[in-house]
mmCIF file of C-alpha atoms in Angstrom:
data_model
loop_
_atom_site.group_PDB
_atom_site.id
_atom_site.type_symbol
_atom_site.label_atom_id
_atom_site.label_comp_id
_atom_site.label_asym_id
_atom_site.label_seq_id
_atom_site.Cartn_x
_atom_site.Cartn_y
_atom_site.Cartn_z
ATOM 1 C CA MET W 1 127.826 -198.837 -53.626
ATOM 2 C CA SER W 2 128.721 -195.399 -52.258
ATOM 3 C CA LEU W 3 128.894 -196.264 -48.516
ATOM 4 C CA ARG W 4 132.203 -197.216 -46.826
ATOM 5 C CA SER W 5 132.225 -200.827 -45.365
ATOM 6 C CA LEU W 6 129.978 -200.741 -42.315
ATOM 7 C CA GLY W 7 132.456 -202.967 -40.536
ATOM 8 C CA VAL W 8 134.656 -200.083 -39.493
ATOM 9 C CA ALA W 9 132.447 -197.167 -38.360
ATOM 10 C CA LEU W 10 135.220 -194.942 -37.419
ATOM 11 C CA HIS W 11 134.535 -192.333 -40.099
ATOM 12 C CA CYS W 12 131.770 -190.965 -42.443
ATOM 13 C CA ARG W 13 129.616 -193.498 -44.258
ATOM 14 C CA CYS W 14 129.118 -191.414 -47.252
ATOM 15 C CA ILE W 15 131.776 -190.963 -49.997
ATOM 16 C CA GLN W 16 129.514 -189.420 -52.615
ATOM 17 C CA THR W 17 125.848 -188.459 -52.878
ATOM 18 C CA GLU W 18 123.076 -189.551 -55.337
ATOM 19 C CA SER W 19 121.981 -186.623 -57.393
ATOM 20 C CA ARG W 20 119.091 -188.225 -59.282
ATOM 21 C CA ARG W 21 115.657 -187.591 -57.948
ATOM 22 C CA ILE W 22 114.848 -190.935 -56.444
ATOM 23 C CA GLY W 23 112.118 -189.962 -54.028
ATOM 24 C CA SER W 24 109.592 -192.541 -55.142
ATOM 25 C CA LEU W 25 112.106 -195.407 -54.659
ATOM 26 C CA ILE W 26 112.817 -194.501 -51.000
ATOM 27 C CA GLU W 27 111.397 -196.528 -48.099
ATOM 28 C CA LYS W 28 113.366 -195.018 -45.292
ATOM 29 C CA ILE W 29 115.648 -191.997 -44.798
ATOM 30 C CA GLU W 30 118.201 -191.631 -42.048
ATOM 31 C CA LEU W 31 119.207 -188.175 -40.912
ATOM 32 C CA ILE W 32 122.558 -188.489 -39.063
ATOM 33 C CA ARG W 33 123.945 -185.588 -37.222
ATOM 34 C CA PRO W 34 127.546 -184.935 -37.027
ATOM 35 C CA ASN W 35 129.025 -187.056 -34.229
ATOM 36 C CA SER W 36 132.332 -188.573 -32.967
ATOM 37 C CA HIS W 37 132.587 -190.678 -36.132
ATOM 38 C CA CYS W 38 131.807 -188.125 -38.677
ATOM 39 C CA ASP W 39 131.827 -184.339 -38.577
ATOM 40 C CA GLU W 40 129.224 -183.945 -41.389
ATOM 41 C CA THR W 41 125.525 -184.421 -41.504
ATOM 42 C CA GLU W 42 124.794 -187.524 -43.396
ATOM 43 C CA ILE W 43 121.471 -188.485 -45.140
ATOM 44 C CA ILE W 44 121.204 -192.215 -46.179
ATOM 45 C CA ALA W 45 118.181 -193.528 -47.941
ATOM 46 C CA THR W 46 117.137 -197.108 -47.985
ATOM 47 C CA LEU W 47 115.528 -198.110 -51.322
ATOM 48 C CA LYS W 48 112.251 -200.023 -51.384
ATOM 49 C CA LYS W 49 112.910 -202.983 -53.638
ATOM 50 C CA THR W 50 116.566 -203.634 -53.246
ATOM 51 C CA GLY W 51 117.093 -202.415 -49.651
ATOM 52 C CA GLU W 52 120.128 -200.631 -51.190
ATOM 53 C CA GLN W 53 121.528 -197.709 -49.052
ATOM 54 C CA VAL W 54 122.225 -194.497 -51.021
ATOM 55 C CA CYS W 55 123.722 -191.321 -49.720
ATOM 56 C CA LEU W 56 121.764 -188.056 -50.388
ATOM 57 C CA ASP W 57 122.740 -184.391 -50.457
ATOM 58 C CA PRO W 58 121.223 -182.549 -47.533
ATOM 59 C CA LYS W 59 120.982 -179.376 -49.519
ATOM 60 C CA ALA W 60 119.000 -181.042 -52.566
ATOM 61 C CA PRO W 61 115.684 -179.267 -52.883
ATOM 62 C CA TRP W 62 113.867 -182.424 -53.963
ATOM 63 C CA LEU W 63 115.026 -184.116 -50.800
ATOM 64 C CA LYS W 64 113.232 -181.543 -48.722
ATOM 65 C CA ARG W 65 110.029 -182.157 -50.586
ATOM 66 C CA VAL W 66 110.339 -185.965 -50.135
ATOM 67 C CA ILE W 67 110.895 -185.479 -46.322
ATOM 68 C CA ALA W 68 107.901 -183.178 -46.106
ATOM 69 C CA ALA W 69 105.866 -185.757 -47.961
ATOM 70 C CA ILE W 70 106.974 -188.538 -45.659
ATOM 71 C CA MET W 71 106.158 -186.404 -42.639
ATOM 72 C CA SER W 72 102.648 -185.634 -43.896
ATOM 73 C CA ASN W 73 102.174 -189.280 -45.094
ATOM 74 C CA THR W 74 101.590 -188.293 -48.687
ATOM 75 C CA LYS W 75 103.182 -189.437 -51.948
ATOM 76 C CA PRO W 76 105.864 -186.971 -53.096
ATOM 77 C CA MET Y 1 111.032 -198.590 -24.291
ATOM 78 C CA SER Y 2 108.313 -197.755 -26.665
ATOM 79 C CA LEU Y 3 109.409 -200.079 -29.493
ATOM 80 C CA ARG Y 4 108.041 -203.549 -30.102
ATOM 81 C CA SER Y 5 110.684 -206.263 -30.047
ATOM 82 C CA LEU Y 6 112.907 -205.899 -33.160
ATOM 83 C CA GLY Y 7 113.018 -209.574 -33.423
ATOM 84 C CA VAL Y 8 109.731 -209.874 -35.146
ATOM 85 C CA ALA Y 9 109.429 -207.134 -37.781
ATOM 86 C CA LEU Y 10 106.012 -208.132 -38.952
ATOM 87 C CA HIS Y 11 104.327 -205.000 -37.660
ATOM 88 C CA CYS Y 12 104.794 -201.309 -36.715
ATOM 89 C CA ARG Y 13 107.850 -200.663 -34.466
ATOM 90 C CA CYS Y 14 106.129 -197.731 -32.662
ATOM 91 C CA ILE Y 15 103.517 -198.261 -29.993
ATOM 92 C CA GLN Y 16 103.461 -194.688 -28.624
ATOM 93 C CA THR Y 17 105.382 -191.494 -29.286
ATOM 94 C CA GLU Y 18 107.547 -189.242 -27.189
ATOM 95 C CA SER Y 19 105.868 -185.864 -26.670
ATOM 96 C CA ARG Y 20 108.719 -184.101 -24.875
ATOM 97 C CA ARG Y 21 110.952 -181.832 -26.984
ATOM 98 C CA ILE Y 22 114.087 -183.933 -27.156
ATOM 99 C CA GLY Y 23 115.685 -182.383 -30.176
ATOM 100 C CA SER Y 24 119.103 -181.620 -28.605
ATOM 101 C CA LEU Y 25 119.379 -185.278 -27.383
ATOM 102 C CA ILE Y 26 118.965 -186.676 -30.907
ATOM 103 C CA GLU Y 27 121.864 -188.179 -32.929
ATOM 104 C CA LYS Y 28 119.929 -189.764 -35.701
ATOM 105 C CA ILE Y 29 116.294 -189.687 -37.005
ATOM 106 C CA GLU Y 30 114.850 -192.455 -39.196
ATOM 107 C CA LEU Y 31 111.845 -191.457 -41.382
ATOM 108 C CA ILE Y 32 110.058 -194.787 -42.328
ATOM 109 C CA ARG Y 33 107.289 -194.796 -45.072
ATOM 110 C CA PRO Y 34 104.301 -196.941 -44.708
ATOM 111 C CA ASN Y 35 105.401 -200.414 -46.035
ATOM 112 C CA SER Y 36 104.472 -204.054 -46.117
ATOM 113 C CA HIS Y 37 105.212 -204.336 -42.299
ATOM 114 C CA CYS Y 38 103.382 -201.165 -41.168
ATOM 115 C CA ASP Y 39 100.810 -199.021 -42.735
ATOM 116 C CA GLU Y 40 101.768 -195.864 -40.920
ATOM 117 C CA THR Y 41 104.749 -193.451 -41.314
ATOM 118 C CA GLU Y 42 107.164 -193.999 -38.361
ATOM 119 C CA ILE Y 43 109.672 -191.626 -37.149
ATOM 120 C CA ILE Y 44 112.358 -193.123 -34.804
ATOM 121 C CA ALA Y 45 115.127 -191.154 -33.209
ATOM 122 C CA THR Y 46 118.341 -192.512 -31.667
ATOM 123 C CA LEU Y 47 119.619 -190.646 -28.764
ATOM 124 C CA LYS Y 48 123.195 -189.467 -28.480
ATOM 125 C CA LYS Y 49 124.318 -190.687 -25.037
ATOM 126 C CA THR Y 50 122.409 -193.824 -24.542
ATOM 127 C CA GLY Y 51 121.613 -194.988 -28.055
ATOM 128 C CA GLU Y 52 118.135 -195.448 -26.959
ATOM 129 C CA GLN Y 53 115.414 -195.514 -29.769
ATOM 130 C CA VAL Y 54 112.385 -193.265 -29.294
ATOM 131 C CA CYS Y 55 109.274 -193.050 -31.536
ATOM 132 C CA LEU Y 56 108.289 -189.325 -32.378
ATOM 133 C CA ASP Y 57 105.104 -187.866 -33.668
ATOM 134 C CA PRO Y 58 105.379 -186.983 -37.353
ATOM 135 C CA LYS Y 59 103.010 -184.045 -36.832
ATOM 136 C CA ALA Y 60 104.884 -182.505 -34.012
ATOM 137 C CA PRO Y 61 105.940 -178.871 -34.932
ATOM 138 C CA TRP Y 62 109.135 -179.122 -32.942
ATOM 139 C CA LEU Y 63 110.209 -182.224 -34.960
ATOM 140 C CA LYS Y 64 110.002 -180.331 -38.270
ATOM 141 C CA ARG Y 65 112.309 -177.682 -36.736
ATOM 142 C CA VAL Y 66 114.843 -180.201 -35.679
ATOM 143 C CA ILE Y 67 114.736 -181.877 -39.095
ATOM 144 C CA ALA Y 68 115.304 -178.512 -40.818
ATOM 145 C CA ALA Y 69 118.147 -177.914 -38.340
ATOM 146 C CA ILE Y 70 119.781 -181.249 -39.161
ATOM 147 C CA MET Y 71 119.361 -180.661 -42.879
ATOM 148 C CA SER Y 72 120.972 -177.310 -42.740
ATOM 149 C CA ASN Y 73 123.612 -178.636 -40.204
ATOM 150 C CA THR Y 74 122.843 -176.141 -37.477
ATOM 151 C CA LYS Y 75 121.901 -176.554 -33.756
ATOM 152 C CA PRO Y 76 118.192 -176.667 -33.229
#
């Protein structure tokens, strides 16, 4: 579990990012801009079967393809 | 408020989408793939100041630019 406890939202939620290409496992992606709690962009995916939340690297090329696929409603 | 009540998550959350370009007001964007609750891709933005949730059109060109800006951590 690479997310800090959600109970205390006074800092970034992501400690490390998942490097494996998990596009097909993803049900939802949250793109979170830097804000008062965290000064970094955070990308958090929610997985289909488990509902687990996983942090992703905003610069990962495969993530850009997954987002484009979601936006155009096609399989990645 | 263009979201159905979150209490009953048995169908799509979006009824209509916001057409104005509100990129600079957005703190977070959720990209939700079609799933057992809803057979459409849904894009839901959370606004900075109010925390209001607003549905966006996945095909809106300005949205693609906002997402790219968030991913590259630059202002839209």
